[in-house]
Short mmCIF file of C-alpha atoms and ligand atoms in Angstrom, two decimals:
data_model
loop_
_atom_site.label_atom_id
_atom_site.label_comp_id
_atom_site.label_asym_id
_atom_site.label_seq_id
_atom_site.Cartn_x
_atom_site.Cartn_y
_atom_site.Cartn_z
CA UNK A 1 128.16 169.35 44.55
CA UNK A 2 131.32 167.51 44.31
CA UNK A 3 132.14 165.40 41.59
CA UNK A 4 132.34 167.45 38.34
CA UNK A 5 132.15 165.64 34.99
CA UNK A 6 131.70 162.36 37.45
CA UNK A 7 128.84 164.52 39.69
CA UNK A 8 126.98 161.87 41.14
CA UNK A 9 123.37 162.27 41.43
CA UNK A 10 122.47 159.97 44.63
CA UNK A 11 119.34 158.36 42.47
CA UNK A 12 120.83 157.54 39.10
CA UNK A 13 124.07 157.61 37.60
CA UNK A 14 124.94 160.50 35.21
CA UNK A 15 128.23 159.62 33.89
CA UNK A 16 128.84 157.86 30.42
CA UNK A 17 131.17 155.78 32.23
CA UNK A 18 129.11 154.96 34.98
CA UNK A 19 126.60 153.41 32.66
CA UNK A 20 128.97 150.28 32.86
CA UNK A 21 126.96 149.45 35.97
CA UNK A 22 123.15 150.03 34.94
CA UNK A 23 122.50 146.81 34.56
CA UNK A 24 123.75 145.26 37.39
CA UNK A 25 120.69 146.43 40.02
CA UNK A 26 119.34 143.54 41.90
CA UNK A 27 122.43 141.05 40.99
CA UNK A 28 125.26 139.36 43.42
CA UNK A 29 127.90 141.82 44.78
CA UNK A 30 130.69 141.88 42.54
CA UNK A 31 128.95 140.34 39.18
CA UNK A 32 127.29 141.32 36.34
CA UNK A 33 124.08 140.32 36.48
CA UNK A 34 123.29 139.59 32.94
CA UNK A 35 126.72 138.00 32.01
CA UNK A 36 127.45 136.71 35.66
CA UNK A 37 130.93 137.82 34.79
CA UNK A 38 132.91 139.36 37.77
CA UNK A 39 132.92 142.96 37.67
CA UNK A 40 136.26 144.71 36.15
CA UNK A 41 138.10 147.20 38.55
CA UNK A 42 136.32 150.50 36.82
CA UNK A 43 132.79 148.58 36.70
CA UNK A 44 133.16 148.45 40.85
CA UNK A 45 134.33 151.89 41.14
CA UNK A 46 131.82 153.71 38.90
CA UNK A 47 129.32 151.36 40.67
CA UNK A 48 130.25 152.24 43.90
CA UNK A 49 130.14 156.25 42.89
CA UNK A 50 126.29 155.82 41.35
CA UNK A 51 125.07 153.52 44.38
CA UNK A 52 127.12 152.99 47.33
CA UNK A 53 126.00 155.04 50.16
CA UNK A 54 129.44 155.76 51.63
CA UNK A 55 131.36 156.48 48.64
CA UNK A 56 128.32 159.31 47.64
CA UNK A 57 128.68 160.45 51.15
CA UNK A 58 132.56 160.59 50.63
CA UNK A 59 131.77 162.45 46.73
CA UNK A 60 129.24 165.27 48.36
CA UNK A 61 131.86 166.00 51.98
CA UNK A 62 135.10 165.93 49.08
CA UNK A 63 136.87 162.97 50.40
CA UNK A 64 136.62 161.69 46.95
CA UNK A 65 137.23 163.65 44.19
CA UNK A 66 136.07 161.81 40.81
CA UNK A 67 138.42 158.59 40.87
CA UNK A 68 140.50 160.17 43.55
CA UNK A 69 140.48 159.43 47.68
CA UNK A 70 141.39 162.76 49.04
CA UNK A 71 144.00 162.74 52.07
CA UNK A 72 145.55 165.23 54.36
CA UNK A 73 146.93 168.52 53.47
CA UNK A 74 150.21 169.18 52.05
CA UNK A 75 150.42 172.59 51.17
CA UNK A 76 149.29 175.80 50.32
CA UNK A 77 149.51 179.04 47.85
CA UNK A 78 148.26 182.53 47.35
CA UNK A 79 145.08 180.77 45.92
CA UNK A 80 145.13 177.04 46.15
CA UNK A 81 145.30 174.46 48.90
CA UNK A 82 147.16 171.28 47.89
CA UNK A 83 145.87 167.61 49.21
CA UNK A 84 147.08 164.15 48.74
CA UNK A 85 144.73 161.39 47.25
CA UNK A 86 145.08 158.32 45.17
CA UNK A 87 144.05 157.14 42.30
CA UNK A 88 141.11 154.72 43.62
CA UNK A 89 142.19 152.03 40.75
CA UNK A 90 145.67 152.40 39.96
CA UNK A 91 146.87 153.06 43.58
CA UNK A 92 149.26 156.18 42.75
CA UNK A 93 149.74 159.47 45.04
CA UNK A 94 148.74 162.49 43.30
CA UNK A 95 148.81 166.03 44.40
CA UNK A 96 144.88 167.53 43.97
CA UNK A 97 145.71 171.48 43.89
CA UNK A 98 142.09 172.68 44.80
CA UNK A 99 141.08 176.04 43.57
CA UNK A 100 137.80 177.61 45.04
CA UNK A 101 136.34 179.51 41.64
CA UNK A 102 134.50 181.61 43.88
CA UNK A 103 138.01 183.53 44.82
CA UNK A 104 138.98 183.67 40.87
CA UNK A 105 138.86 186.90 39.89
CA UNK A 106 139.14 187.12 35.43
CA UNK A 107 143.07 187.53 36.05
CA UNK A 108 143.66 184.20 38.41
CA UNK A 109 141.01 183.00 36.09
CA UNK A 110 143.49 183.38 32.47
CA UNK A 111 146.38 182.60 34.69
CA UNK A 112 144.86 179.04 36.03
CA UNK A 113 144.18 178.30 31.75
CA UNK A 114 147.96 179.22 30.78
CA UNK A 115 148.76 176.97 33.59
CA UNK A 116 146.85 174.29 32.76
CA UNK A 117 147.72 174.76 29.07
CA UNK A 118 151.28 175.23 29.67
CA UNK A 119 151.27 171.97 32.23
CA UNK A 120 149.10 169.89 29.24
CA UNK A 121 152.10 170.72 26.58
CA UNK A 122 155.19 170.04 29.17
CA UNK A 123 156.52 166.22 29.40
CA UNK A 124 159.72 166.84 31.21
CA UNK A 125 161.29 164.22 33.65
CA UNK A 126 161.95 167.58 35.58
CA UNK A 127 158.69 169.26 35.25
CA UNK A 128 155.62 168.14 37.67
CA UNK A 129 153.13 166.78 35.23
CA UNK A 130 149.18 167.58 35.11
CA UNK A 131 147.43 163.71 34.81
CA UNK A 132 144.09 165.36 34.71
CA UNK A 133 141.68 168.69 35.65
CA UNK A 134 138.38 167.78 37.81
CA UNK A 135 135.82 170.62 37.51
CA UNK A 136 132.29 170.87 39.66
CA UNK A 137 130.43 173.73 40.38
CA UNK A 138 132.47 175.51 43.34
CA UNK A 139 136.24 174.60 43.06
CA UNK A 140 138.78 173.20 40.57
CA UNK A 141 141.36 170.49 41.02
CA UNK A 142 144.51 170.08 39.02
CA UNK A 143 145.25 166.61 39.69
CA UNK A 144 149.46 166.44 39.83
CA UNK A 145 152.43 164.27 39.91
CA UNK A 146 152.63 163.99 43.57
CA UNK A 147 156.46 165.11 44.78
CA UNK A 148 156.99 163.52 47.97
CA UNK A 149 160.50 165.00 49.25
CA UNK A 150 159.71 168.82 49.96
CA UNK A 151 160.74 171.93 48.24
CA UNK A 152 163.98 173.44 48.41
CA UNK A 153 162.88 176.40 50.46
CA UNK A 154 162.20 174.32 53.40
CA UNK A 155 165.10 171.99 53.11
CA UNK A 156 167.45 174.87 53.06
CA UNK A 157 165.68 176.35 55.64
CA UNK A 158 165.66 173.43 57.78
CA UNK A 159 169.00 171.70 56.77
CA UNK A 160 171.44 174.81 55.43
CA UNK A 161 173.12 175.58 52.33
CA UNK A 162 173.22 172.52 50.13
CA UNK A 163 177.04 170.46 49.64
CA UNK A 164 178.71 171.72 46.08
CA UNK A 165 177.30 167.86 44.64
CA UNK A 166 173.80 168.24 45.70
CA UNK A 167 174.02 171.91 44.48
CA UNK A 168 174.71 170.92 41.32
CA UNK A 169 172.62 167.44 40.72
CA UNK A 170 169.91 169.75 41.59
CA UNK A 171 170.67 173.01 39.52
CA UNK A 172 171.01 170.87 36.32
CA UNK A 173 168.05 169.42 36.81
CA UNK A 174 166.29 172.93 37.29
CA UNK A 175 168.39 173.60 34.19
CA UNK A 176 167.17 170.73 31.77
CA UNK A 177 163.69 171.85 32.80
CA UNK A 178 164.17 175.21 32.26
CA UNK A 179 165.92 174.67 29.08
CA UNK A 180 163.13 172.31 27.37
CA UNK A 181 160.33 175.13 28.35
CA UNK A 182 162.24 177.73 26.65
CA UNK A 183 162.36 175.43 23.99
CA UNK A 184 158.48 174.76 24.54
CA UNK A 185 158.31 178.57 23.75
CA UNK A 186 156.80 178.47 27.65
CA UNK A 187 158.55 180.75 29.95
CA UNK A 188 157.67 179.94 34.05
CA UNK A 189 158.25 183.11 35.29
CA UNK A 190 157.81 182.29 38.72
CA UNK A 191 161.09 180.15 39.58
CA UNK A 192 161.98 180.24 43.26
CA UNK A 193 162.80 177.64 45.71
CA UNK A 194 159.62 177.08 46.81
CA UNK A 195 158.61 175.74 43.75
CA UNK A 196 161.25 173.70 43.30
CA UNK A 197 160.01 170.32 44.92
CA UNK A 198 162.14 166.98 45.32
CA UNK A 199 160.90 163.35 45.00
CA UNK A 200 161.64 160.39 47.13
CA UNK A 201 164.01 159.45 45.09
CA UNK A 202 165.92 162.96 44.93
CA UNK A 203 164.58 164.42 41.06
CA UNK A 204 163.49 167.24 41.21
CA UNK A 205 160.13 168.97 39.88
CA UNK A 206 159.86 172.51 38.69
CA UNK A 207 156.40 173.09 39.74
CA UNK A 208 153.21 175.73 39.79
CA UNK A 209 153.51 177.25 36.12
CA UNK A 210 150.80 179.71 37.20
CA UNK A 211 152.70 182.54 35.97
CA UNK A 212 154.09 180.51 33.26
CA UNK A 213 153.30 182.56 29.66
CA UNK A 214 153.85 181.06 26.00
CA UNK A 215 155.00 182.80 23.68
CA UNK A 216 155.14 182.78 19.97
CA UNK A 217 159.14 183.26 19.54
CA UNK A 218 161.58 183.69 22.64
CA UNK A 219 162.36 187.26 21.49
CA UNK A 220 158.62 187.93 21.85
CA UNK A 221 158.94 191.15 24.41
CA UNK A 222 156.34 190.77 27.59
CA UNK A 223 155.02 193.48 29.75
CA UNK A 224 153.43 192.25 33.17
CA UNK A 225 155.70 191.75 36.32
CA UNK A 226 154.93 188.23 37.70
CA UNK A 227 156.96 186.42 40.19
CA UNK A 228 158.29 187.05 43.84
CA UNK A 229 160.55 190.15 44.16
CA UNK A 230 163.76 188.63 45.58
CA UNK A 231 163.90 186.32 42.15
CA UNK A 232 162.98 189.34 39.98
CA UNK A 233 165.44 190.74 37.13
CA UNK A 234 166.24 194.46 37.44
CA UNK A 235 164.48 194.83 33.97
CA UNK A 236 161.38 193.79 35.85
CA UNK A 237 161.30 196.98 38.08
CA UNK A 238 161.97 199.37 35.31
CA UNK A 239 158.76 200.50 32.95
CA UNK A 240 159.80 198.42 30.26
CA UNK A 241 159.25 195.46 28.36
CA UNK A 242 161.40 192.83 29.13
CA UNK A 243 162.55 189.12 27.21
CA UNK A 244 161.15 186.07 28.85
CA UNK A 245 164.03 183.66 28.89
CA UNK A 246 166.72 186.02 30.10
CA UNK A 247 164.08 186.72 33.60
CA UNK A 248 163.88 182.51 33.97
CA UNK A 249 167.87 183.13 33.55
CA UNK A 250 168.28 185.80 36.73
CA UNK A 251 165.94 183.75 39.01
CA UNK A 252 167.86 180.67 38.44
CA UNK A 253 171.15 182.61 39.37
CA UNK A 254 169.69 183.48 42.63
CA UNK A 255 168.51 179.80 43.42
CA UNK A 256 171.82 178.51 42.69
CA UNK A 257 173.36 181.52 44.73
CA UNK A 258 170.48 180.06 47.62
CA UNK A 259 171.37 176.91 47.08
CA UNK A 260 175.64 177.34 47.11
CA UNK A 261 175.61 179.91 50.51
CA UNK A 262 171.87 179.43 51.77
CA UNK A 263 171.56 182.81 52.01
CA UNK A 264 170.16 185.14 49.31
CA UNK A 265 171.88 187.67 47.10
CA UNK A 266 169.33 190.42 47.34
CA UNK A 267 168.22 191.34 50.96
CA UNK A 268 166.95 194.58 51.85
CA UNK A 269 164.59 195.61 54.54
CA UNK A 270 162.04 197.40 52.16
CA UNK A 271 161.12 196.86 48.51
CA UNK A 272 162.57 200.24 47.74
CA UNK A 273 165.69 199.10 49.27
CA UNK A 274 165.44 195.52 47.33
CA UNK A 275 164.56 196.90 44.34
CA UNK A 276 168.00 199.25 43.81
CA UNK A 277 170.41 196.92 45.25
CA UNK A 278 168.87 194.42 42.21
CA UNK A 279 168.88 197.09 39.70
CA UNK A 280 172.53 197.99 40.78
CA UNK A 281 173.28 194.12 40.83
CA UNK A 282 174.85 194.34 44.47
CA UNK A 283 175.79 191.04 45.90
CA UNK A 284 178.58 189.78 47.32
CA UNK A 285 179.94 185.73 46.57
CA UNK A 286 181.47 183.97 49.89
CA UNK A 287 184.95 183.58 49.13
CA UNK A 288 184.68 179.88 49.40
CA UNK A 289 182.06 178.95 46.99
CA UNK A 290 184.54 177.35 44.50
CA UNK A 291 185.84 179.09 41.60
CA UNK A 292 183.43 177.66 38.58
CA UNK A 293 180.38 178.29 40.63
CA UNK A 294 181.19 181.47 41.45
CA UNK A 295 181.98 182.39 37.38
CA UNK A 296 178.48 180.53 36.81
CA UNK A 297 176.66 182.72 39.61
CA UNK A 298 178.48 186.34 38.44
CA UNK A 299 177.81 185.03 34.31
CA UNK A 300 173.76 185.18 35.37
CA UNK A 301 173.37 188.00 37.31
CA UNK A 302 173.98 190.72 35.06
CA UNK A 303 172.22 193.23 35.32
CA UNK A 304 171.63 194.23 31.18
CA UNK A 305 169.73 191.03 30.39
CA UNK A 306 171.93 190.84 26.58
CA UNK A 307 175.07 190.23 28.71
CA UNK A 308 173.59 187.58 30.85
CA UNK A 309 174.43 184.21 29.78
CA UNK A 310 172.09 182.25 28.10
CA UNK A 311 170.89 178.83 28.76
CA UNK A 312 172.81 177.05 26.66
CA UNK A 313 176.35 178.82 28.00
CA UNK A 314 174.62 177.92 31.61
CA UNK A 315 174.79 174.14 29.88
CA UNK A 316 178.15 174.08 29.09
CA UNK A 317 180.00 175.64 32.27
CA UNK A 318 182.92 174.28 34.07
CA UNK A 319 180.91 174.13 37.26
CA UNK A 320 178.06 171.20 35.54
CA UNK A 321 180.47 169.42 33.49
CA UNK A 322 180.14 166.38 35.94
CA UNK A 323 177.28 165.81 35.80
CA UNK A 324 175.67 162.86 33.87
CA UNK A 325 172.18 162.28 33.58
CA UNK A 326 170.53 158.69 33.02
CA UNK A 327 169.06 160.41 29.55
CA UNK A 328 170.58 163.21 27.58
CA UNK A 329 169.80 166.93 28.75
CA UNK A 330 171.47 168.48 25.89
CA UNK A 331 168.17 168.78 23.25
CA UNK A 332 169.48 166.99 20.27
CA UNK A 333 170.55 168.86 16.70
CA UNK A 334 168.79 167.44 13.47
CA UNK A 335 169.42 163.83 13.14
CA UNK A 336 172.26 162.46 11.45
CA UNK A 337 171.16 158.84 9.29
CA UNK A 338 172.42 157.11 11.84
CA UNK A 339 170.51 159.22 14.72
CA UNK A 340 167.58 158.31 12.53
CA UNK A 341 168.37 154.55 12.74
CA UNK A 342 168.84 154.57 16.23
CA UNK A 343 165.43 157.29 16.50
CA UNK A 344 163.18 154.20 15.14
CA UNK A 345 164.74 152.30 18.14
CA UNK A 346 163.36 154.52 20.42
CA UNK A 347 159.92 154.56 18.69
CA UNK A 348 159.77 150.91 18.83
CA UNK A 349 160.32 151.73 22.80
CA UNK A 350 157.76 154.43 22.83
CA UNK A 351 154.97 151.81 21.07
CA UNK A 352 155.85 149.19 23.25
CA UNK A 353 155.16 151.85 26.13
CA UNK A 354 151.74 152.64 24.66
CA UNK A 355 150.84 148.92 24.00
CA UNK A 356 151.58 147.89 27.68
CA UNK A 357 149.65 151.32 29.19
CA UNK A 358 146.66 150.35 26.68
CA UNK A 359 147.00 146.51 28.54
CA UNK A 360 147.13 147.88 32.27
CA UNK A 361 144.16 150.02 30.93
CA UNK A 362 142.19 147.26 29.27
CA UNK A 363 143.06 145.08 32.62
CA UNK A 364 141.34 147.65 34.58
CA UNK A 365 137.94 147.47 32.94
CA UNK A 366 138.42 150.17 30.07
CA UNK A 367 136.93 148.45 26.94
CA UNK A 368 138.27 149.74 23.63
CA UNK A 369 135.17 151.38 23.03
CA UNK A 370 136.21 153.65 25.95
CA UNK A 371 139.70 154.05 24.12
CA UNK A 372 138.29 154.61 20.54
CA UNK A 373 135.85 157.25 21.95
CA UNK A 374 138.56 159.24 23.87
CA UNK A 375 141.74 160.72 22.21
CA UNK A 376 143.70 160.68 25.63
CA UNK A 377 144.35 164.36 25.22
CA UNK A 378 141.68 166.02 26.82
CA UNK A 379 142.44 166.67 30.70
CA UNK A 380 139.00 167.07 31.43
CA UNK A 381 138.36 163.10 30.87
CA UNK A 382 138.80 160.70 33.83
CA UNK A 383 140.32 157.93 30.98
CA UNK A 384 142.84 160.36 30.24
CA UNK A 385 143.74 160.42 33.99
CA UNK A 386 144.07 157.17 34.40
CA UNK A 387 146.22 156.59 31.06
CA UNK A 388 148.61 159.15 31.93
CA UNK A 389 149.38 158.46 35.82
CA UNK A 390 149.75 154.33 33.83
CA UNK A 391 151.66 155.69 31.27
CA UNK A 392 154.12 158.23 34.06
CA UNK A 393 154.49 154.62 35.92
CA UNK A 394 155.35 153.10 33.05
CA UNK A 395 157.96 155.75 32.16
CA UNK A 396 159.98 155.35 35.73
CA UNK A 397 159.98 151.53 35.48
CA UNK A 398 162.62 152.33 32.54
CA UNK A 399 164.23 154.85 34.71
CA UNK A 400 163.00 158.42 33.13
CA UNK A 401 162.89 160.08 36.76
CA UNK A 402 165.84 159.06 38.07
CA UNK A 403 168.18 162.06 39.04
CA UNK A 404 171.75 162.49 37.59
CA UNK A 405 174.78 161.89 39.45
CA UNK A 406 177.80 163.48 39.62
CA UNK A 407 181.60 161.90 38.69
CA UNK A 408 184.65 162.57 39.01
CA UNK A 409 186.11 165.41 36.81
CA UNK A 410 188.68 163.17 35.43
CA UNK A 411 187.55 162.33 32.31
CA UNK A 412 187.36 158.97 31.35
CA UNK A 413 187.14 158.55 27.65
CA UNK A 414 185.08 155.25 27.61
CA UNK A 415 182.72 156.63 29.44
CA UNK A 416 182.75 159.67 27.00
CA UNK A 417 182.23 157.91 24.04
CA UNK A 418 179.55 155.70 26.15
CA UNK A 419 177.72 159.41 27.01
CA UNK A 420 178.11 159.82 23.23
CA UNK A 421 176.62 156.78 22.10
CA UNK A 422 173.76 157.04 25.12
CA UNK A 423 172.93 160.76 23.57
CA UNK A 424 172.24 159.17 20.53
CA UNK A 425 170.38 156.46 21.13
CA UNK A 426 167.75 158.50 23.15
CA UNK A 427 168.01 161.33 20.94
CA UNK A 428 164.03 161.04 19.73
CA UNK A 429 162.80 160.95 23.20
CA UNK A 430 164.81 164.41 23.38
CA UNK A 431 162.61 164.95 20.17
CA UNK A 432 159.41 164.69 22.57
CA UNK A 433 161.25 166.20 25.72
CA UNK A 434 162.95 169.49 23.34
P1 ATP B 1 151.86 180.46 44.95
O1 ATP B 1 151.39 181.15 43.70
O2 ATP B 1 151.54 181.17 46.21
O3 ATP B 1 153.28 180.03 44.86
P2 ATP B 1 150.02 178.31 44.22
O4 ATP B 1 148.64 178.63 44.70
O5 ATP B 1 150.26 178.49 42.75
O6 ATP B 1 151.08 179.09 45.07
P3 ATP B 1 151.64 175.91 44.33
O7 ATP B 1 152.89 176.69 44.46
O8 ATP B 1 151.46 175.15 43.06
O9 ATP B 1 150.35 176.83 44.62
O10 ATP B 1 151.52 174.89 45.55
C1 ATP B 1 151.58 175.32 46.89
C2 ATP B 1 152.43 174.38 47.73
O11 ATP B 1 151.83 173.05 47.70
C3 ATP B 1 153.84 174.17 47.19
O12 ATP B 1 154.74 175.15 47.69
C4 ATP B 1 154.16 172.77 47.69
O13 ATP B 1 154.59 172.79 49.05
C5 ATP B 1 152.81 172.05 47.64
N1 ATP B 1 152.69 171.34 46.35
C6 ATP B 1 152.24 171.86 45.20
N2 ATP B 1 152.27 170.96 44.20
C7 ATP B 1 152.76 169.83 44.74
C8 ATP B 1 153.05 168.53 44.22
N3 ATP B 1 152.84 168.23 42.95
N4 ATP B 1 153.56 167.59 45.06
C9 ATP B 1 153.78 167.89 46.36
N5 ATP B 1 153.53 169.11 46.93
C10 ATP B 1 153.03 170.06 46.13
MG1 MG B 2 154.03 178.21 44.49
#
């Protein structure tokens, strides 16, 4: 039956939650009937989910999905379908990834937990974020930051090669993502343009971390070929063990070599084929993809993964040095007295953040008892769901997903020592995003 942790029997409610609503048999609509106080936004919903006929009928036929309306399709994978819904009291799109567990084997099984375990450590601006995990009996749903704009497959499919500005506002921001995961000690594995999604607003989201793997330092060797073959490092088709970050490395040089010609580096008609033109590191760079980008492209795809350039040389190229995000990319370095000065700044920001989410929550109907008895870490709790899509809205409202732009490459040094002063000033949120 649908519903999970909020399965709703159709006689009596079975939810902590729902026992908001117990005692309000027999009363006016939208009242308590003991207090005769109007009901709070949550009292209505879990309510509506114990005794409403329609919203049972929409629980048991999966138009609802715990506090989520469930809309049309929006995608699919190798073993997920991916549905819109909202959040029934805050309003917000999500993306519901459904998994059916009856087509989990034990290995999609242990890859759907490191997703959902890599997802639950990963706050990135960059990075689609996991609000909450819905189980019942048949499927799962990973409830996700909804990303609205496509992925970059189909826009480059549909629309071309990308312009040399939007090539690079969007390969930085694959970058910073990348770069904070490696950090993270989490290493995706699976980076092609398909799972590189766009919002309205033009961020992009590195998405579907179902190959993603932790590990416990980034020279920690790994064994298991994941991803999609034209992405794949040569060391992946040789028996060997192979380094996580420098295979994240490769498949970002061939999305940026996707995104710069629209065409990909490695085409061959069989895998044989594929596989020796990527071990030989064959590829050819139009002549007119301009001179940085092309030293950028040729510095990642090397084929001995020690001469490939690391992130942080990726960070510091010619080719990116326009860009300027809203918030530092660069993780910071230990704090300097006055980085710690400006650090408490930020934590004042961060508290302020909570406070108001805790407000919009206690507005909504959650009484403190509901906050004192949850920790707001566990994904499996529909409070934590709602805190973190309140506390994600709260974030944009001071800008956090807005995408970087690109200036001019001359210089201008107020603006530098602006950049310098910005980088400081946010450098403890780069404590939380590094
Ligand atoms: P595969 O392993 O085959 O790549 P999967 O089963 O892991 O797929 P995803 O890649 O996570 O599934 O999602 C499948 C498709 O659904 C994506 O390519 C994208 O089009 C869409 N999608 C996934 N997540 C979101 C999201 N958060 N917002 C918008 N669309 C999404
Ligand atoms: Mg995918």
């Amino acid at each position: 039956m649908p519903g999970g942790q909020y399965q709703v029997a159709t006689t009596r409610p079975c939810h902590s939650l729902y026992s908001l609503t117990d005692s309000s048999d027999g009363g006016p609509e939208d009242e308590d009937s003991e207090s005769s106080l109007p009901l709070s936004a949550l009292q209505k919903l879990t309510r509506d989910m114990c005794k409403d006929e329609k919203t049972i009928k929409e629980l048991i036929i999966g138009r609802r999905v715990g506090f989520y309306k469930v809309r049309g399709e929006i995608g699919f994978g190798t073993f997920s379908r991916v549905k819109l819904a909202f959040h029934a009291l805050t309003k917000d799109k999500v993306a519901l990834k459904i998994l059916d567990r009856m087509r989990l084997d034990t290995q999609a099984q242990r890859l759907l937990s490191r997703e959902i375990s890599s997802m639950e450590s990963l706050q990135h601006p960059n990075i689609i974020r996991l609000y909450e995990v819905v189980e019942t009996p048949s499927r799962l749903y990973l409830v996700l930051e909804y990303a609205g704009g496509g992925d970059l497959h189909n826009r480059i499919c549909n629309e071309g090669k990308l312009s040399d500005n939007t090539c690079k506002i969007t390969f930085a921001q694959i970058l910073c993502a990348i770069k904070y995961m490696h950090n993270t000690n989490i290493i995706h594995r699976d980076l092609k343009a398909e799972n590189v999604l766009f919002t309205t607003s033009g961020s992009v989201k590195v998405a579907d971390l179902g190959f993603s793997t932790r590990v416990s330092n980034r020279s920690n060797a790994l064994d298991t070929f994941c991803g999609s073959p034209p992405y794949a490092a040569p060391e992946l088709f040789k028996d060997e063990c192979y380094l996580g970050p420098p295979v994240d490395v490769w498949a970002m040089g061939v999305l940026l070599f996707f995104m710069v010609t629209g065409t990909m580096p490695f085409r061959a008609e069989t895998m044989g084929k594929l596989r020796r033109c990527i071990i030989d590191g064959t590829y050819t760079i139009p002549p007119w993809v301009p001179g940085p980008c092309q030293r950028l492209i040729k510095g990642i795809l090397k084929p001995v993964p020690a001469e490939r350039y690391a992130v942080d040389q990726m960070l510091g190229c010619d080719w990116l040095l326009p860009v300027e995000f809203p918030w530092p990319w660069v993780p910071a370095e230990p704090m300097s007295p006055l980085q710690s000065l400006l650090d408490s700044e930020s934590r004042n920001e961060d508290e302020e953040e909570e406070e108001e989410v805790r407000g919009l929550l206690e507005e909504l109907g959650f009484t403190a008892e509901h906050l004192h008895n949850n920790p707001l870490k566990d994904s499996r709790s529909p409070v934590t769901g709602v805190y973190r899509v309140l506390l994600h809205q709260a974030q944009k409202r001071r800008g956090l997903d807005c995408p970087p732009v690109v200036r001019g490459m001359v210089r201008d040094p107020k603006r530098e020592g602006l950049r310098a002063y910005r980088g400081l000033r946010h450098t403890s949120k780069l404590c939380v995003l590094s």
